Amino acid sequence: MDSHIPSPPTRRLSTGERENAIDRTIPLFPPAVEIDEHNYFDNNDPPEYLESMISGAHEFVKFHKYNRVVLVTSGGTTVPLENQTVRFIDNFSAGTRGATSAEYFLENGYAVIFLHRQFSLLPYSRHYSHSTNCFLDFMEEKNGKVVVDPKYQEEMLSVLRKYQTAKEKNLLLLLPFTTINQYLHTLRALSVTLQPLKSRALFYLAAAVSDFFVPLHRIPEHKIQSKAGGNKLLMSLDPVPKFLHRLVEKWAPGAMIISFKLETDSSILLSKSRQALERYSHQLVIGNLLQTRKKEVVFVEPDAPAHWIRLTPAQEAAGIDIESLIIPAIVKRHTVWIKESGNSA
Ligand code: PAZ
């Protein structure tokens, strides 16, 4: 008897084909307008701690009322899938760009508000945390006491001094976030807090902010259960409103605003950066590619050709941070911005 066993249907679970992925070539979402701002902030509650956090920030800004203050955002926002959150969507960012940049801003005389993903890298401690070395590997025992291993002494002393100076002079305010909602509420409230500084305020938006989220009214309270017989979790995510234009026009008028644009496809980096600049009307977009972000970035600004900043092979081999080149270039532009605005610095 001729038995014919049918071959199983071809299953295309994940093809890796472009058309099945998010299409990054479609135009950016339109910028949020006033009604979008109301819709978002009226329907997604602020974090409970926001008021006390902002009162600390207010004191910090008062203390630095004649200085330049930079708000550095750093690390990735999460998108919770449950209100009592067991699961969430995250992204790759460790906060290296933000934490390293904050150190160079401090070196250049800025006071820094560091709005960062909780437990991501922090200025100064980044040298000894999240590394393949456990912090205990930097220590040794000597005469029954714990001391720093002599081979790390010199570098650690230099880092420690800078850290202590920042603390003693009240130059660094660390403010954490975890979710996209916490980030957006805090960013808006901080922007308003920085308004008295006018052009002396600088925004350096390096955080990797989620593009999609689950709005409060659709988020389940408890852990999503797997059901017998069901093997798929289908979710629908809304686009996160693009508030950069609101920030530029309403939340922080007069401040200098810099955003980052991350891409993985080098052929669209420049056009996407230019598009963001035109769309949000701010002062500078710093484009970078995931693969090369630690050794090259591109400055895209109005009325100027794109300007690449690159580490030389020798600088790369010597472990020079690209942020040591990026920040002085920004400081120059900020000085011009302050002068042109007629504000004293
Ligand atoms: O945190 P990290 O140093 O690993 O990465 C930094 C970065 C790539 C997140 C940052 O440089 C950046 O591009 N931020 C904006 C990302 C975006 O386009 O939303």
mmCIF file of C-alpha atoms in Angstrom, residues 36 38-46 78-85 89 179-182 184-185 210-222 224 234-241 243:
data_model
loop_
_atom_site.group_PDB
_atom_site.id
_atom_site.type_symbol
_atom_site.label_atom_id
_atom_site.label_comp_id
_atom_site.label_asym_id
_atom_site.label_seq_id
_atom_site.Cartn_x
_atom_site.Cartn_y
_atom_site.Cartn_z
ATOM 1 C CA ASP A 36 -1.467 65.071 22.731
ATOM 2 C CA HIS A 38 -2.979 66.708 27.702
ATOM 3 C CA ASN A 39 -4.089 63.280 26.565
ATOM 4 C CA TYR A 40 -0.879 61.677 27.690
ATOM 5 C CA PHE A 41 -0.281 63.433 31.000
ATOM 6 C CA ASP A 42 -3.946 63.467 32.063
ATOM 7 C CA ASN A 43 -4.329 59.765 31.407
ATOM 8 C CA ASN A 44 -1.001 58.400 32.646
ATOM 9 C CA ASP A 45 -0.486 59.246 36.324
ATOM 10 C CA PRO A 46 2.729 60.860 37.558
ATOM 11 C CA THR A 78 11.131 50.295 30.242
ATOM 12 C CA VAL A 79 7.604 49.542 29.053
ATOM 13 C CA PRO A 80 5.765 47.579 31.752
ATOM 14 C CA LEU A 81 3.327 44.931 30.501
ATOM 15 C CA GLU A 82 1.553 44.666 33.860
ATOM 16 C CA ASN A 83 0.758 47.295 36.482
ATOM 17 C CA GLN A 84 2.224 45.101 39.213
ATOM 18 C CA THR A 85 5.143 44.581 36.941
ATOM 19 C CA ILE A 89 10.077 45.543 27.459
ATOM 20 C CA THR A 179 9.539 53.297 33.123
ATOM 21 C CA ILE A 180 8.766 55.431 30.089
ATOM 22 C CA ASN A 181 5.972 57.080 32.075
ATOM 23 C CA GLN A 182 8.268 58.037 34.956
ATOM 24 C CA LEU A 184 8.259 61.576 30.593
ATOM 25 C CA HIS A 185 6.680 63.036 33.736
ATOM 26 C CA SER A 210 10.811 53.661 24.095
ATOM 27 C CA ASP A 211 8.877 54.318 20.892
ATOM 28 C CA PHE A 212 5.862 52.220 21.964
ATOM 29 C CA PHE A 213 4.048 51.648 25.255
ATOM 30 C CA VAL A 214 0.899 50.228 26.839
ATOM 31 C CA PRO A 215 -1.311 53.090 28.064
ATOM 32 C CA LEU A 216 -2.526 52.971 31.660
ATOM 33 C CA HIS A 217 -6.139 52.201 30.758
ATOM 34 C CA ARG A 218 -5.113 49.047 28.884
ATOM 35 C CA ILE A 219 -2.490 47.686 31.205
ATOM 36 C CA PRO A 220 -3.563 44.605 33.213
ATOM 37 C CA GLU A 221 -3.230 44.941 36.989
ATOM 38 C CA HIS A 222 -1.735 41.515 37.642
ATOM 39 C CA ILE A 224 -0.394 37.993 32.678
ATOM 40 C CA LEU A 234 -0.808 39.164 21.371
ATOM 41 C CA MET A 235 -0.210 42.722 22.437
ATOM 42 C CA SER A 236 -0.975 46.057 20.999
ATOM 43 C CA LEU A 237 1.328 48.954 21.805
ATOM 44 C CA ASP A 238 0.565 52.624 21.218
ATOM 45 C CA PRO A 239 3.187 55.026 19.890
ATOM 46 C CA VAL A 240 4.801 57.159 22.580
ATOM 47 C CA PRO A 241 3.983 60.797 21.720
ATOM 48 C CA PHE A 243 7.349 65.427 22.994
#
